[in-house]
Short mmCIF file of C-alpha atoms and ligand atoms in Angstrom, two decimals:
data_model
loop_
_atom_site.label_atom_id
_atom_site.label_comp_id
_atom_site.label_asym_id
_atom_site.label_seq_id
_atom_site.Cartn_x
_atom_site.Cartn_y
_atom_site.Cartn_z
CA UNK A 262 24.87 -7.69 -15.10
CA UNK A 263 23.68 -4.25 -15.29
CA UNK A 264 22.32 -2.68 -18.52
CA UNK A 265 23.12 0.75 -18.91
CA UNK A 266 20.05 2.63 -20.73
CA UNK A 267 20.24 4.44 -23.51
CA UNK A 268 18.61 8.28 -23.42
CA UNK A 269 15.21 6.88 -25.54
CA UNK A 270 14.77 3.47 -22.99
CA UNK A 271 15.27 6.61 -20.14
CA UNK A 272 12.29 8.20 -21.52
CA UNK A 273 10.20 5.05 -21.88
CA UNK A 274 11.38 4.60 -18.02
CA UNK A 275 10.20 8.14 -17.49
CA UNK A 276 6.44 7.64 -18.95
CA UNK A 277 5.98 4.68 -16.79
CA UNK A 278 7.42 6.06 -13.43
CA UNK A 279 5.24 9.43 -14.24
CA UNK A 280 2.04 7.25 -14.60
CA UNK A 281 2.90 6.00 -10.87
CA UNK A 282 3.32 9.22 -9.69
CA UNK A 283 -0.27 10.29 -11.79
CA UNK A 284 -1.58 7.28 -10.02
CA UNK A 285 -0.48 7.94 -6.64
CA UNK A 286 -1.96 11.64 -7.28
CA UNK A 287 -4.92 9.95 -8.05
CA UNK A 288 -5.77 8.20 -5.19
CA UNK A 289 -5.07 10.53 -2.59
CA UNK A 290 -8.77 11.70 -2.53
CA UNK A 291 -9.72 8.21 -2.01
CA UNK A 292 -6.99 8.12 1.16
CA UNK A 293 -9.98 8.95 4.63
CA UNK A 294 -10.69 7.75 7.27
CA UNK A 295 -13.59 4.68 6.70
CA UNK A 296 -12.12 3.98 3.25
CA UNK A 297 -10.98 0.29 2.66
CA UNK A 298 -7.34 -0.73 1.77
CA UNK A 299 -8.89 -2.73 -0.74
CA UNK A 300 -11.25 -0.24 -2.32
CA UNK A 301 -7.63 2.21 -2.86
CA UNK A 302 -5.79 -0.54 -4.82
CA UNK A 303 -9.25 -1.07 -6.92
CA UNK A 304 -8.89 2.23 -8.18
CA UNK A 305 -5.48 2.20 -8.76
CA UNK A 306 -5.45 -1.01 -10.81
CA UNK A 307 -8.58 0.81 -12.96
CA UNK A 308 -6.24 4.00 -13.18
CA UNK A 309 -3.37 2.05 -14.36
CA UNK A 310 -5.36 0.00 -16.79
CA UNK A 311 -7.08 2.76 -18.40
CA UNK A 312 -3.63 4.23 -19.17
CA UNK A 313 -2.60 1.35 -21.59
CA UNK A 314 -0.23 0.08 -18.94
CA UNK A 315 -0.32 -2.85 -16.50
CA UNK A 316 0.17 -3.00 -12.70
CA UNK A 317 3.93 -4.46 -11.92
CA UNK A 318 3.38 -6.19 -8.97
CA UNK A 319 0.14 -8.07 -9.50
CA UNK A 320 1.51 -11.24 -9.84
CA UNK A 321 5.13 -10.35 -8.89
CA UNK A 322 6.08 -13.41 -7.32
CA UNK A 323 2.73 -14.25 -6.03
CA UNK A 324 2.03 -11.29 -4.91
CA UNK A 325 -2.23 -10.61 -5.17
CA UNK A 326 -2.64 -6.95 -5.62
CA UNK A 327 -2.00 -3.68 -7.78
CA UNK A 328 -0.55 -1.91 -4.66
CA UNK A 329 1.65 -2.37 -1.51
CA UNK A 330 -0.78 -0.40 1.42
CA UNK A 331 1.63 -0.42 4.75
CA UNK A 332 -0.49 0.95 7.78
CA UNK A 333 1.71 2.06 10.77
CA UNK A 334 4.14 -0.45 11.88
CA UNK A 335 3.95 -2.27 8.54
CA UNK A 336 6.78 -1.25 6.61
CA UNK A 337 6.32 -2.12 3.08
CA UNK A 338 4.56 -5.32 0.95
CA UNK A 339 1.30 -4.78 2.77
CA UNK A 340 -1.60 -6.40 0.89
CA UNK A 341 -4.79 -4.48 0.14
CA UNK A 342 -7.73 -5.73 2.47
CA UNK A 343 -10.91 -4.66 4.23
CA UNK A 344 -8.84 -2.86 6.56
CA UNK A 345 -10.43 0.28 7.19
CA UNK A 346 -8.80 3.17 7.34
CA UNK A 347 -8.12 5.55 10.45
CA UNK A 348 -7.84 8.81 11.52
CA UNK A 349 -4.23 9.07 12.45
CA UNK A 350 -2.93 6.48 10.32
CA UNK A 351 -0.05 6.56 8.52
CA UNK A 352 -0.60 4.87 4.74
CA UNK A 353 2.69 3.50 2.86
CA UNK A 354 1.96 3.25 -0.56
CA UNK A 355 4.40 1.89 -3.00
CA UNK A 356 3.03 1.38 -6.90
CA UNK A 357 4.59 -0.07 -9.87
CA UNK A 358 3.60 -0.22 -13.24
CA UNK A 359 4.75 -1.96 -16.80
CA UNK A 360 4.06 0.27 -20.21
CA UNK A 361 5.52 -0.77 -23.28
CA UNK A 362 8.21 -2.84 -21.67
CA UNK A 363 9.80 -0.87 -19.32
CA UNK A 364 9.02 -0.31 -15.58
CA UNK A 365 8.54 2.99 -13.02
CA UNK A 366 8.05 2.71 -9.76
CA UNK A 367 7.39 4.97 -6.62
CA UNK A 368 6.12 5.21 -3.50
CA UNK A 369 4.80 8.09 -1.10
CA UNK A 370 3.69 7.63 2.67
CA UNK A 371 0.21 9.91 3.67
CA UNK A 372 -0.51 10.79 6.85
CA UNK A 373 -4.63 9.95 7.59
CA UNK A 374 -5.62 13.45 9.09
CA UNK A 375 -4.15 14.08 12.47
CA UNK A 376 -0.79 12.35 12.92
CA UNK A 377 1.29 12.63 15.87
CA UNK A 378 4.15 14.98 15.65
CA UNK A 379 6.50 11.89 15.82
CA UNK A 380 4.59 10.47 13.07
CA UNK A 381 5.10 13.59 11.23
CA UNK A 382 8.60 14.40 12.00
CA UNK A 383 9.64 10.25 10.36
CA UNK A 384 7.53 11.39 7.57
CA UNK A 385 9.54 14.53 6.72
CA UNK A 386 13.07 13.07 7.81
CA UNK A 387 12.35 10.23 5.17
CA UNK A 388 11.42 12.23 2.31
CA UNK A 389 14.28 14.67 2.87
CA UNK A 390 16.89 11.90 3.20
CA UNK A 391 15.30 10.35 -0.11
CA UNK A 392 16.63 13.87 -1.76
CA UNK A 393 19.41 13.81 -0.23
CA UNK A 394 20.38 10.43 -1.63
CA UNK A 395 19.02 11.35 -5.20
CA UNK A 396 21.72 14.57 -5.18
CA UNK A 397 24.40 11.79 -4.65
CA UNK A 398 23.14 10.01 -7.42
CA UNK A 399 25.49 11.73 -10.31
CA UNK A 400 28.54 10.57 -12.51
CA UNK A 401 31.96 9.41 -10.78
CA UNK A 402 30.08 9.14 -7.23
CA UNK A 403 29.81 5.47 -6.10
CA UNK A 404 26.31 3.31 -4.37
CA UNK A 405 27.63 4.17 -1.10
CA UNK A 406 27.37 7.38 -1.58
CA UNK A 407 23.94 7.38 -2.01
CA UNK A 408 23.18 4.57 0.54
CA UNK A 409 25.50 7.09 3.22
CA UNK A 410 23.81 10.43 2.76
CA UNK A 411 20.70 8.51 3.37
CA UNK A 412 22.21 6.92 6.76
CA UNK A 413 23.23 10.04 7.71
CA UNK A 414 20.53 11.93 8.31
CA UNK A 415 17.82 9.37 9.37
CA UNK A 416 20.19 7.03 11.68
CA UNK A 417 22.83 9.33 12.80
CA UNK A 418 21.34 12.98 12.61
CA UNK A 419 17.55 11.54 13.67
CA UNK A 420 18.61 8.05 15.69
CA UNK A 421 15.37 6.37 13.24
CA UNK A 422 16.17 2.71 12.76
CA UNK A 423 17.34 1.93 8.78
CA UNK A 424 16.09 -1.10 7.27
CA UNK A 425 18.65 -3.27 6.32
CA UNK A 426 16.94 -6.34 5.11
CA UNK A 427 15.20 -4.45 2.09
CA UNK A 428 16.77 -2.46 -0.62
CA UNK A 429 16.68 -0.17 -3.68
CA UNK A 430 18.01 -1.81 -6.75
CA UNK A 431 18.17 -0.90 -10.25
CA UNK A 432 15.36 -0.48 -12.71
CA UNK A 433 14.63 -1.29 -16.55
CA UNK A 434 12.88 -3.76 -18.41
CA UNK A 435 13.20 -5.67 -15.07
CA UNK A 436 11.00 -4.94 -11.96
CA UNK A 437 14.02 -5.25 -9.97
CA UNK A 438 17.66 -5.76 -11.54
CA UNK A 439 21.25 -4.69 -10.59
CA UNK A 440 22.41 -2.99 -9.11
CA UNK A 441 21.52 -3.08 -5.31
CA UNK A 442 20.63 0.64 -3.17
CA UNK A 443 20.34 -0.09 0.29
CA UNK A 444 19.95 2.77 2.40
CA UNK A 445 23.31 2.34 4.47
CA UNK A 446 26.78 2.43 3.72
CA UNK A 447 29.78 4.11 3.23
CA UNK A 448 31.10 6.85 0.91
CA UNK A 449 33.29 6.19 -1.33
CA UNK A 450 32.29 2.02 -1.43
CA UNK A 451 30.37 0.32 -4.09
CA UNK A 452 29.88 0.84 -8.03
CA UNK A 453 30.51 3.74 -9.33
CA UNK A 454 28.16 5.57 -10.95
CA UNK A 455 27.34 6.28 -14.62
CA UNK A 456 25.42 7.71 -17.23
CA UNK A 457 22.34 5.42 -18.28
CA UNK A 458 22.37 3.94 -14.83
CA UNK A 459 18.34 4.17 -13.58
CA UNK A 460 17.65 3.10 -10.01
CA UNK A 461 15.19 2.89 -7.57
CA UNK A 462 16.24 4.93 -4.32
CA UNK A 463 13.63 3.95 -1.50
CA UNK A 464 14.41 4.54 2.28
CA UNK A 465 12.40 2.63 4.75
CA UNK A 466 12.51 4.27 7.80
CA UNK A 467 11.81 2.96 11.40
CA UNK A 468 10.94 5.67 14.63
CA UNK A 469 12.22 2.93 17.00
CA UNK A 470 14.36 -0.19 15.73
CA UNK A 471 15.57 -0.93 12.62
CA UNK A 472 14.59 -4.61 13.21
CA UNK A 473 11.79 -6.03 11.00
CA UNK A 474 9.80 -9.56 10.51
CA UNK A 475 7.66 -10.88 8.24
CA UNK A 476 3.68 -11.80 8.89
CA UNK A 477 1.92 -14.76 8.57
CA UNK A 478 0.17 -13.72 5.29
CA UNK A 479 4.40 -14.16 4.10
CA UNK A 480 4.26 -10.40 2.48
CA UNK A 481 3.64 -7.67 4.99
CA UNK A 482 6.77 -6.45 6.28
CA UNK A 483 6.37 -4.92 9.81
CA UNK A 484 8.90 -3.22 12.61
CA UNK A 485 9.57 -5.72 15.50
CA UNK A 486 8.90 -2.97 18.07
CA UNK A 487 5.53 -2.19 16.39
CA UNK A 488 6.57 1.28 16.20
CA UNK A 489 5.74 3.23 12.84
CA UNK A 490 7.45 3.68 9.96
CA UNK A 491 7.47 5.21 6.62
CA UNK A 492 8.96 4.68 2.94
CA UNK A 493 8.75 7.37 0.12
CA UNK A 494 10.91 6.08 -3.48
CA UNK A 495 11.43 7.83 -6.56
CA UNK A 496 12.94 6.36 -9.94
CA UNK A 497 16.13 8.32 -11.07
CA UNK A 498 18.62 8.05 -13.72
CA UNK A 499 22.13 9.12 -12.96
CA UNK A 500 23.37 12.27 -14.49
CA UNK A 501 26.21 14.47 -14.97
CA UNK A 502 26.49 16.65 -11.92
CA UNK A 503 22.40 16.25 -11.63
CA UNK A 504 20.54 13.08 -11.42
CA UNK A 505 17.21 12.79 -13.58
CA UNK A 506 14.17 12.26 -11.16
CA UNK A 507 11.45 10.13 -13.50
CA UNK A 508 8.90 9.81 -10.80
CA UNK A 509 7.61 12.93 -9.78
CA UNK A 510 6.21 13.84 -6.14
CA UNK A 511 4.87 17.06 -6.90
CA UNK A 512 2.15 15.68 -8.44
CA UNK A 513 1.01 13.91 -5.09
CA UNK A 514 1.48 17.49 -2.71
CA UNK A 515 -0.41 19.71 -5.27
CA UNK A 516 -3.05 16.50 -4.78
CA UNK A 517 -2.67 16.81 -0.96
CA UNK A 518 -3.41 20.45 -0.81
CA UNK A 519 -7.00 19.84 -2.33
CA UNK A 520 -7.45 16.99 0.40
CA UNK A 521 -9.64 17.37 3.02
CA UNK A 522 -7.68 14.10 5.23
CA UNK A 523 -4.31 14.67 4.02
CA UNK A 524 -2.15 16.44 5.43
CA UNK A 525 0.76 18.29 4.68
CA UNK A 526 4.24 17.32 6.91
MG1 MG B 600 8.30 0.54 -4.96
MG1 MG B 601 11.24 -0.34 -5.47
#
């Protein structure tokens, strides 16, 4: 069933999805060469906790930490470790958190000082087909909509390899909940759109094969061609003629151009 939010549960969504974004921000100092996985999702679960809030996928399902880290050809779920971190990495970071009952959640990918340009290039093709999904994301359209305009210009325009086998899907007092957003599809197909609908939209975008397979550790998420690839994901709410974006990305860049390791793409 999905629930439909009313314009004051919108703005609880809104707080929550903004501290993600705030935390995100945060840790992009922290993001160099040398620097442990682990030591990243410490601070972000001391961030999060400071900010009368709770960390929404500690726990999840088993899952151990505050944040899902994805180096390289890991695509998303990632756990935090003594991996160190490496020039020319790329870093998926996805972060969720839980304030006064209602969820936000986001995630950016930052490229570790010196990527290659192909690196680069999936970065930038990925957050621009996230916007272009979000501008589908408005009264009367349909799910397809969205899940097209984001197949369109990684798969078709940029031949990347969409992930099928994970999704965006709607968010609330739940984590996860109806409905499902995968990031391929056709116009015109799926539910149509409407007011008080809040999702989250979150490509995950191969450079070689869409193809993906779990690891041992039964979380991480990486490509079957070990080739890169990159996931950025905002919360939205529909809208009429413009969708609401809760999460906010801005936040991260203006933290990226103090950064001495990260990059802009
Ligand atoms: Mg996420
Ligand atoms: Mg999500």
């Amino acid at each position: 069933m999905i629930h439909y939010k009313t314009p004051e549960e919108i703005e609880y969504i809104r707080k929550s999805s903004l501290l993600v974004s705030e935390t995100l921000a945060t840790l992009v100092e922290f993001i160099k060469p040398g620097q442990t996985t682990k030591k990243i999702d410490e601070i972000a679960e001391a961030f999060i906790n400071d900010h009368q809030a709770k960390p929404a996928f500690k726990g999840y399902r088993g899952f151990p930490a505050t944040l899902c880290i994805s180096v390289n050809e890991e695509v998303v779920h990632g756990i935090p470790s003594d991996r160190i971190i490496q020039e020319g990495d790329i870093l998926s970071v996805d972060c969720g958190v839980k304030k006064d009952g209602y969820f936000g959640d986001s995630a950016f990918t930052f490229p570790v000082g010196e990527v290659s340009a192909e690196a680069k290039k999936l970065l930038r093709v990925t957050l621009n087909a996230l916007y272009l999904g979000i501008e589908k994301a408005v009264v009367g359209n349909r799910i397809g909509d969205i899940s097209y305009a984001i197949q369109e210009h990684t798969q078709f325009k940029h031949n990347y390899g969409v992930v099928r086998d994970l999704i965006g899907h709607g968010v609330g007092k739940n984590l996860h909940e109806e409905p499902d957003v995968p990031n391929y599809g056709k116009r015109g197909k799926g539910l149509v759109l409407k007011e008080g609908l809040t999702i989250a939209i979150e490509p995950m975008i191969n450079l070689g094969t869409h193809e993906v397979k779990v690891l041992d550790d039964k979380w991480t998420i990486v490509t079957r061609d070990g080739r890169p690839s990159a996931h950025f994901e905002h919360t939205i709410a529909v809208g009429k003629g413009m969708p609401q974006i809760l999460s906010d990305h801005n936040l991260i860049f203006e933290a990226i151009k103090k950064s001495d390791y990260i990059s802009d793409f």
